[in-house]
Amino acid sequence: MAAAESLCAEAALGACLEALLGSRSCANRVFEILELLQAEDEEIVLSAIRTCSRLFGAFLERGELFVGQLPPEEGSLPESFSAEEKYKIWMRHRYNSCVNCLVELMGHESFQVKESSLCTLMKFVELEAKHPLVKVEWSFNFPQELLKLVVKGLIPTEEESSLLSSRFQEYLEHDDVRFFAMKAVAENIGNVMQKTKEVPLPVYQKNVFAFVSSITMPSDESEIKNFLVKHENQEEWKVSKLKEHKRAFERMWLGFLKHKLPSSLYKKVLVILHDSILPHMNEPTLMIDFLTVAYDVGGAISLLALNGLFILILHHNLEYPDFYKKLYSLLDASVFYVKYRARFFRLLDLFLSSSHLPSYLVAAFAKRLARLALTAPPDALLMVIPFICNLLRRHPSCKVLVHRPSGPEEMSADPYVMEEEEPSESRALESSLWEIQTLQSHYHPEVAKAAASINMELSEVEDDLMELMELTAYEIFDRDLKKTATTFPLEFQPTTGLFGQKNDLCAEYFTLE
Amino acid sequence: MGKVGPRKGGGSAVARPARSNPFEVKVNRQKFHILGRKTKHDVGRPGVSRSKAHKKRTLTLLKEYKEKDKSSVFKDKRIGEYDSKISSEEKMMKRFALEQQKTHEKRSIYNLNEEEDLTHYGQSLADIEQLKDVPESDSDTEETGMLSAELTAAHFGGGGGLLHKKALSGQENEEDKKPKSRKELIEELIAKSKQEKRERQTQRENTLELTEKLDSDWKEIQGFLSHKTPKSERNHAVEEKLKADEYDMLVRELGFEMKARPSGRMKTEEELAKEEQARLLQLEADRLRRMRGEEESDTRKKSKHISADDLADGFILDKNDRRLLSYNDGKLNIENDEDEGVEESTGINEDDVEEEGTEEDSSSEADAVDNHSDLESDDGSMDETSAGEAQKKRGKGDKNKLKEQNAKRKAASLELPYTFAAPESYQQLKVLLLGRTMEEQLLVIERIRKSNHPSLAVENKAKLEKLFGFLLEYIGELAAREPPELKTVDKLIPTLYDLCQMFPEAVGNHVKLILRDVAHDMEEILEVRGRAPFPELDMLIYLKIIAILFPTSDYWHPVVTPSMVYMSQLLTKCPVTTLQDVVKGLFVCCLFLQYVSLSQRFIPELVNFLLRILYMAIPSREVQGRFTSMRPLKSLDKNFNLLVVSEIADAKTWQRQNLPLHTVTGSKEDRKGNHLRLSCIGLCLDLVKRCAVLYGSLPSFWEIMKPIQILCKHMPVSEYPAQLQELHNCVLTQLEAQVQHYHPLVCEKKKPVPLKLFTPKIVKVLEFGRKQETNEREQERKRLIHRHKRELKGAIREIRKDNQFLARTQLTEIMERDSERKRKVKRLFGSLAEQEGNWKAMKKKKF
């Protein structure tokens, strides 16, 4: 039934198209097509979109649409227009309504409809750029208004649109499209946020992020060659300037990050910040505010902000007061359990690699890490023990932590103060790494072995941490499991049942029934 | 031909002092004199060495050459004739031994008694031992070899004498003095010996006389003695008799005591298994037959009662009027019904028991468990019998028989088969066990095991290994049921244990496989969602089984170590959302503690988890806020108040008891929930206590336990029942009592690096003047090549000299032969010429 209907509609559409392209006399049939754009049936809509694409594509190429400032439709047209012009004006209005329809269709529930309307719109963008619908003031021309509409359709406020964004990816390859899209996004964010007045829009922000993070910037001006529309004197156009691109990029991101983000999005932004945002900004220092705020949030977000901060400190002369103190306070019990552990420790390694750091600071870090290691899982332990050893190697004055031959015979308490936020006050240098000694009796043999290395004098060469950083518990498990054993030792005490062993602990607290 | 080089030197050294003709000496001039070097070849004696070589060749090569075309060889087989190493004494000994061997007869090999008499001076030692003082006859004396030294010396004279004598005989005619004196000497000797003999004889006669006299005297005195002693003697005798009896008894006891005597050979495991299987096969055949309702064949005898005293000698009483002892519902069965069914089944039971008995005797403890299960099954079959009996009792008269048959058929179909093919798939095992009671299931598995004992067939090993896998799977399924059938699981564990003892490797690999699958699944869930739920009861049971099958205290164990890592993941990555999760987590904690109970190893995750659990028991928010920095896993648990007791009234009704495992699966109503909460808190505190004891010796004990202690102080203890309060107090005091001492760490001393030494490095010079190779192997190779070359040269030279020698000999032979011929021809010619001359002279005379 539906199929027959759609076939019927398709035939009608075909006829309309023929008629419209054939002569101007049947111009009114264009309404039939536009009507079908709002049909219920997906198939019909799709074929209507196709028809529109062909029809207006042809009109654009033929120049059958009015060029210049469009007079409003309601008001009667002044007599100065000829009949042909009136027709063109009328047809231009139809074109506009078609575009509006298509933008609406980008919010259709069917992805196919969305996709094909997106493609059609982009086709119009391309054709409009070639055959401008506005009076050409200067030689470069791009249908920005149309693109803004497309972008608006791409980042809806209610539903998820990451799929469509990824479809849009191929258009973003074109430098001009990307440039104007970035501008459009920046404007869009401004508009939407102003309208909602700080009411958080998680879905919208997520969509924006999906769209924005998929933009890949050129790293060099010479790479800017791929244009949707070719012009003469291309080089003079601002679209071909990398600086302009960067500026647009920067404005877009800053506009996006100006507003409060949900924490999951926060993390996502921070994850990509250092290698896909900061390098493409004209003024990375503009990110300082954002990063310092993030660094002060605490927890995983702080850990992630560290990377961006590091780049700013390293390359952009950022002076961060009490950086190490803050870093020190970042080390808490959860640091071994967060997802970005490897990344954090890599940075921590980097920050502590300087040999000019005071030894009290390094000792405090080592001691704090050791203290935290008492709660760490084996995968983290395998990483953090060599890490601490490396710290001691880099700073020989800290070796008193594992070797204090002239110290007091016995102490009643550990002099190290864990609660102290200031590393210099923590008295770490007076302490010893008893925690590592404790870990020598860890249940996992490899951890115990690693911890036993402090018994001997440390070797000169630092341990390589790169592989250990990424280690997960499952990998340890897998490694243990794959070790080929020649023998399987067996329990020699026979059992009488599930809880029937000698000194069975479970039997003391559990019963079978 | 050996090398003669070294011997040459030796020879010269000996010969040098004797004579040194300067023309016979060749001096090998040395260019440099080196201190401490011994020179062997500073002077050579070519003449001596050449003559030596020649001599040697004549002895060896020439001999060979002369015997070149001879096929028969003269062999001297006398032992050690040409062996200079053996002393003449040894030589004689060997020859003697050989001779003895030759005379030794074959048939007397086994005759132990007719040993060769050991002799001393030709006299049998046995005789000497007896010390027979039988007077010896005159003739004896000489034979016994009691010869005086002079006589021997005169008769045999030793080696020197003999030679002398020989020489004498050679020169008898020339010297007259000697024979005379000798004759005299001999006569003198003979006279002497005769005299001696006579003296000895008289002496012996004297002693004999004296002994006889003594004997007669004694007899006279004996008469007096015997007259006097009888009474006391008798008393003594009585006593002694009593005593002797005791002693005798002891002796006899010892004598008659059972000595270790060869008994029936112990049966090997294979044989036992074979027997067992045969028995099961037999029973199975029986069962099948009864199931089909066939009558018992007449040829097969009824199983009879066999007394323990039966000698198995075929002696049978005429009439077997004894009834079998059987029980009916606990009462002795006295009725005189000859129910074959009963008889048979009891017979079977008895067989069972007996067989089990023997098995128990011979096989190890491992089977003791089997016994147990079998006995249980016996009970089961006993019940069946009684049921059958009851049925039979109802039948009377002629119908009896028919009914009986029916009943039998029924019983047989109910009864388990006795042999089972090992299941090829898990489904098969399930089919086998489906719808059976626990005891029957155990029996089935037991029988599968027995009928597929690895000693019966090679492929049985693989079958049983598979069976282990299926059993594990089955246990998993039992544990996953609702409610979990843990009793059955419990009973299956010994079987698993036994199987594991048989095939450690296969079992280990199997368990590893399970672990891998589970961990892999969890990893996948973790990757997608970042957290994974606690596993179900079956996995917990598996973890427990691992602890049962394998030693958990190993430093590294192929199965235990991964399972510990897995448990650590459970404790860190699984969020606790329900009370069931709490129980699961605590069970894992329990297991973990049990894993390390012997090795006393530290588990950070365990302490963290206990902290998490305790944290849930604290109601007030503001207290909780302060501990977030200490809790590593604050993000995991959303359900903060999970363990807060909602109604204080419930606390009063709470009784402390062990947590049943099925709480892990089932969800209980809220009222019980509070009880469960209290139990969990109690268990958690218990575990904390255990941890405190276990980790008391760790240097950072205080740092580990501090968060727990602080949390404990904030627990709403007043709401808890008295028992828990007590426990709580106990834990706190335990934690506080621990006195911690910190000793500053000191590294172990490194071995001091030895100072650099300035003594020269000594390199062995293998071949002076040769280029030294750096590589030792290369050096060795070069050295060997050089040696080989030298040896080859030497050998070639020797061969050349041999050839020269041979050629020389051949030449002399030919020359000799020629000269001989020449001589003969000359002689012939001479005689001919003479003849001719004579003839001519005759002719001249005639004419």
PDB file of N, CA and C in Angstrom, chain B residues 358-403:
ATOM      1  N   THR B 358      38.311 -55.004  51.308  1.00  0.00           N
ATOM      2  CA  THR B 358      39.633 -55.354  50.793  1.00  0.00           C
ATOM      3  C   THR B 358      40.294 -54.143  50.158  1.00  0.00           C
ATOM      4  N   GLU B 359      39.466 -53.419  49.526  1.00  0.00           N
ATOM      5  CA  GLU B 359      40.026 -52.248  48.855  1.00  0.00           C
ATOM      6  C   GLU B 359      40.636 -51.300  49.880  1.00  0.00           C
ATOM      7  N   GLU B 360      39.893 -51.194  50.952  1.00  0.00           N
ATOM      8  CA  GLU B 360      40.358 -50.270  51.971  1.00  0.00           C
ATOM      9  C   GLU B 360      41.695 -50.725  52.522  1.00  0.00           C
ATOM     10  N   ASP B 361      41.788 -52.034  52.676  1.00  0.00           N
ATOM     11  CA  ASP B 361      43.043 -52.557  53.197  1.00  0.00           C
ATOM     12  C   ASP B 361      44.204 -52.171  52.318  1.00  0.00           C
ATOM     13  N   SER B 362      43.968 -52.391  51.055  1.00  0.00           N
ATOM     14  CA  SER B 362      45.122 -52.294  50.175  1.00  0.00           C
ATOM     15  C   SER B 362      45.332 -50.899  49.621  1.00  0.00           C
ATOM     16  N   SER B 363      44.258 -50.218  49.408  1.00  0.00           N
ATOM     17  CA  SER B 363      44.455 -48.929  48.746  1.00  0.00           C
ATOM     18  C   SER B 363      44.571 -47.824  49.772  1.00  0.00           C
ATOM     19  N   SER B 364      44.924 -46.710  49.320  1.00  0.00           N
ATOM     20  CA  SER B 364      45.257 -45.612  50.217  1.00  0.00           C
ATOM     21  C   SER B 364      44.017 -44.935  50.756  1.00  0.00           C
ATOM     22  N   GLU B 365      44.249 -43.916  51.510  1.00  0.00           N
ATOM     23  CA  GLU B 365      43.168 -43.217  52.171  1.00  0.00           C
ATOM     24  C   GLU B 365      42.193 -42.599  51.194  1.00  0.00           C
ATOM     25  N   ALA B 366      42.742 -42.278  50.077  1.00  0.00           N
ATOM     26  CA  ALA B 366      41.916 -41.584  49.091  1.00  0.00           C
ATOM     27  C   ALA B 366      40.591 -42.293  48.873  1.00  0.00           C
ATOM     28  N   ASP B 367      40.642 -43.591  49.007  1.00  0.00           N
ATOM     29  CA  ASP B 367      39.417 -44.332  48.736  1.00  0.00           C
ATOM     30  C   ASP B 367      38.451 -44.347  49.900  1.00  0.00           C
ATOM     31  N   ALA B 368      38.940 -43.903  51.016  1.00  0.00           N
ATOM     32  CA  ALA B 368      38.081 -43.938  52.190  1.00  0.00           C
ATOM     33  C   ALA B 368      36.795 -43.167  51.941  1.00  0.00           C
ATOM     34  N   VAL B 369      36.942 -42.115  51.206  1.00  0.00           N
ATOM     35  CA  VAL B 369      35.775 -41.291  50.916  1.00  0.00           C
ATOM     36  C   VAL B 369      34.814 -42.060  50.021  1.00  0.00           C
ATOM     37  N   ASP B 370      35.403 -42.760  49.092  1.00  0.00           N
ATOM     38  CA  ASP B 370      34.569 -43.561  48.192  1.00  0.00           C
ATOM     39  C   ASP B 370      33.719 -44.533  49.001  1.00  0.00           C
ATOM     40  N   ASN B 371      34.416 -45.146  49.931  1.00  0.00           N
ATOM     41  CA  ASN B 371      33.747 -46.083  50.791  1.00  0.00           C
ATOM     42  C   ASN B 371      32.487 -45.503  51.351  1.00  0.00           C
ATOM     43  N   HIS B 372      32.718 -44.333  51.859  1.00  0.00           N
ATOM     44  CA  HIS B 372      31.644 -43.648  52.532  1.00  0.00           C
ATOM     45  C   HIS B 372      30.453 -43.508  51.602  1.00  0.00           C
ATOM     46  N   SER B 373      30.739 -43.017  50.445  1.00  0.00           N
ATOM     47  CA  SER B 373      29.627 -42.787  49.526  1.00  0.00           C
ATOM     48  C   SER B 373      28.975 -44.107  49.146  1.00  0.00           C
ATOM     49  N   ASP B 374      29.806 -45.096  48.986  1.00  0.00           N
ATOM     50  CA  ASP B 374      29.232 -46.382  48.605  1.00  0.00           C
ATOM     51  C   ASP B 374      28.332 -46.940  49.693  1.00  0.00           C
ATOM     52  N   LEU B 375      28.795 -46.772  50.900  1.00  0.00           N
ATOM     53  CA  LEU B 375      27.989 -47.275  52.000  1.00  0.00           C
ATOM     54  C   LEU B 375      26.650 -46.574  51.996  1.00  0.00           C
ATOM     55  N   GLU B 376      26.721 -45.319  51.731  1.00  0.00           N
ATOM     56  CA  GLU B 376      25.473 -44.569  51.676  1.00  0.00           C
ATOM     57  C   GLU B 376      24.537 -45.154  50.628  1.00  0.00           C
ATOM     58  N   SER B 377      25.134 -45.423  49.522  1.00  0.00           N
ATOM     59  CA  SER B 377      24.315 -45.959  48.445  1.00  0.00           C
ATOM     60  C   SER B 377      23.761 -47.324  48.837  1.00  0.00           C
ATOM     61  N   ASP B 378      24.547 -48.022  49.599  1.00  0.00           N
ATOM     62  CA  ASP B 378      24.057 -49.319  50.051  1.00  0.00           C
ATOM     63  C   ASP B 378      22.774 -49.141  50.846  1.00  0.00           C
ATOM     64  N   ASP B 379      22.820 -48.128  51.683  1.00  0.00           N
ATOM     65  CA  ASP B 379      21.607 -47.851  52.443  1.00  0.00           C
ATOM     66  C   ASP B 379      20.431 -47.676  51.503  1.00  0.00           C
ATOM     67  N   GLY B 380      20.727 -46.931  50.472  1.00  0.00           N
ATOM     68  CA  GLY B 380      19.656 -46.681  49.516  1.00  0.00           C
ATOM     69  C   GLY B 380      19.101 -47.973  48.953  1.00  0.00           C
ATOM     70  N   SER B 381      19.983 -48.814  48.535  1.00  0.00           N
ATOM     71  CA  SER B 381      19.514 -50.060  47.911  1.00  0.00           C
ATOM     72  C   SER B 381      18.827 -50.942  48.947  1.00  0.00           C
ATOM     73  N   MET B 382      19.278 -50.807  50.196  1.00  0.00           N
ATOM     74  CA  MET B 382      18.639 -51.562  51.266  1.00  0.00           C
ATOM     75  C   MET B 382      17.177 -51.166  51.367  1.00  0.00           C
ATOM     76  N   ASP B 383      16.993 -49.856  51.303  1.00  0.00           N
ATOM     77  CA  ASP B 383      15.611 -49.374  51.356  1.00  0.00           C
ATOM     78  C   ASP B 383      14.799 -49.953  50.224  1.00  0.00           C
ATOM     79  N   GLU B 384      15.426 -49.968  49.083  1.00  0.00           N
ATOM     80  CA  GLU B 384      14.717 -50.497  47.929  1.00  0.00           C
ATOM     81  C   GLU B 384      14.294 -51.938  48.156  1.00  0.00           C
ATOM     82  N   THR B 385      15.240 -52.668  48.684  1.00  0.00           N
ATOM     83  CA  THR B 385      14.925 -54.075  48.914  1.00  0.00           C
ATOM     84  C   THR B 385      13.729 -54.217  49.823  1.00  0.00           C
ATOM     85  N   SER B 386      13.774 -53.432  50.858  1.00  0.00           N
ATOM     86  CA  SER B 386      12.667 -53.582  51.807  1.00  0.00           C
ATOM     87  C   SER B 386      11.353 -53.201  51.145  1.00  0.00           C
ATOM     88  N   ALA B 387      11.438 -52.213  50.283  1.00  0.00           N
ATOM     89  CA  ALA B 387      10.219 -51.832  49.577  1.00  0.00           C
ATOM     90  C   ALA B 387       9.721 -52.992  48.735  1.00  0.00           C
ATOM     91  N   GLY B 388      10.679 -53.582  48.047  1.00  0.00           N
ATOM     92  CA  GLY B 388      10.309 -54.718  47.199  1.00  0.00           C
ATOM     93  C   GLY B 388       9.718 -55.831  48.027  1.00  0.00           C
ATOM     94  N   GLU B 389      10.289 -55.998  49.163  1.00  0.00           N
ATOM     95  CA  GLU B 389       9.841 -57.060  50.043  1.00  0.00           C
ATOM     96  C   GLU B 389       8.408 -56.826  50.492  1.00  0.00           C
ATOM     97  N   ALA B 390       8.200 -55.591  50.880  1.00  0.00           N
ATOM     98  CA  ALA B 390       6.865 -55.254  51.343  1.00  0.00           C
ATOM     99  C   ALA B 390       5.849 -55.575  50.269  1.00  0.00           C
ATOM    100  N   GLN B 391       6.249 -55.236  49.068  1.00  0.00           N
ATOM    101  CA  GLN B 391       5.354 -55.522  47.967  1.00  0.00           C
ATOM    102  C   GLN B 391       5.102 -57.023  47.856  1.00  0.00           C
ATOM    103  N   LYS B 392       6.198 -57.733  48.000  1.00  0.00           N
ATOM    104  CA  LYS B 392       6.091 -59.167  47.810  1.00  0.00           C
ATOM    105  C   LYS B 392       5.230 -59.829  48.869  1.00  0.00           C
ATOM    106  N   LYS B 393       5.332 -59.263  50.059  1.00  0.00           N
ATOM    107  CA  LYS B 393       4.590 -59.881  51.150  1.00  0.00           C
ATOM    108  C   LYS B 393       3.096 -59.899  50.851  1.00  0.00           C
ATOM    109  N   ARG B 394       2.703 -58.847  50.154  1.00  0.00           N
ATOM    110  CA  ARG B 394       1.277 -58.767  49.861  1.00  0.00           C
ATOM    111  C   ARG B 394       0.822 -59.935  48.960  1.00  0.00           C
ATOM    112  N   GLY B 395       1.664 -60.308  48.088  1.00  0.00           N
ATOM    113  CA  GLY B 395       1.317 -61.395  47.184  1.00  0.00           C
ATOM    114  C   GLY B 395       1.250 -62.724  47.931  1.00  0.00           C
ATOM    115  N   LYS B 396       0.213 -63.527  47.658  1.00  0.00           N
ATOM    116  CA  LYS B 396       0.104 -64.817  48.344  1.00  0.00           C
ATOM    117  C   LYS B 396      -0.302 -65.871  47.320  1.00  0.00           C
ATOM    118  N   GLY B 397      -0.039 -67.086  47.712  1.00  0.00           N
ATOM    119  CA  GLY B 397      -0.493 -68.214  46.903  1.00  0.00           C
ATOM    120  C   GLY B 397       0.205 -68.286  45.566  1.00  0.00           C
ATOM    121  N   ASP B 398      -0.584 -68.718  44.557  1.00  0.00           N
ATOM    122  CA  ASP B 398       0.013 -68.893  43.241  1.00  0.00           C
ATOM    123  C   ASP B 398       0.383 -67.580  42.571  1.00  0.00           C
ATOM    124  N   LYS B 399      -0.364 -66.588  42.923  1.00  0.00           N
ATOM    125  CA  LYS B 399      -0.081 -65.292  42.310  1.00  0.00           C
ATOM    126  C   LYS B 399       1.286 -64.761  42.724  1.00  0.00           C
ATOM    127  N   ASN B 400       1.678 -65.341  43.838  1.00  0.00           N
ATOM    128  CA  ASN B 400       2.944 -64.875  44.400  1.00  0.00           C
ATOM    129  C   ASN B 400       4.041 -64.702  43.373  1.00  0.00           C
ATOM    130  N   LYS B 401       4.174 -65.735  42.595  1.00  0.00           N
ATOM    131  CA  LYS B 401       5.303 -65.774  41.707  1.00  0.00           C
ATOM    132  C   LYS B 401       5.261 -64.650  40.679  1.00  0.00           C
ATOM    133  N   LEU B 402       4.101 -64.509  40.107  1.00  0.00           N
ATOM    134  CA  LEU B 402       3.946 -63.485  39.087  1.00  0.00           C
ATOM    135  C   LEU B 402       4.255 -62.116  39.663  1.00  0.00           C
ATOM    136  N   LYS B 403       3.674 -61.892  40.800  1.00  0.00           N
ATOM    137  CA  LYS B 403       3.879 -60.593  41.440  1.00  0.00           C
ATOM    138  C   LYS B 403       5.346 -60.362  41.743  1.00  0.00           C
TER     139      LYS B 403
END
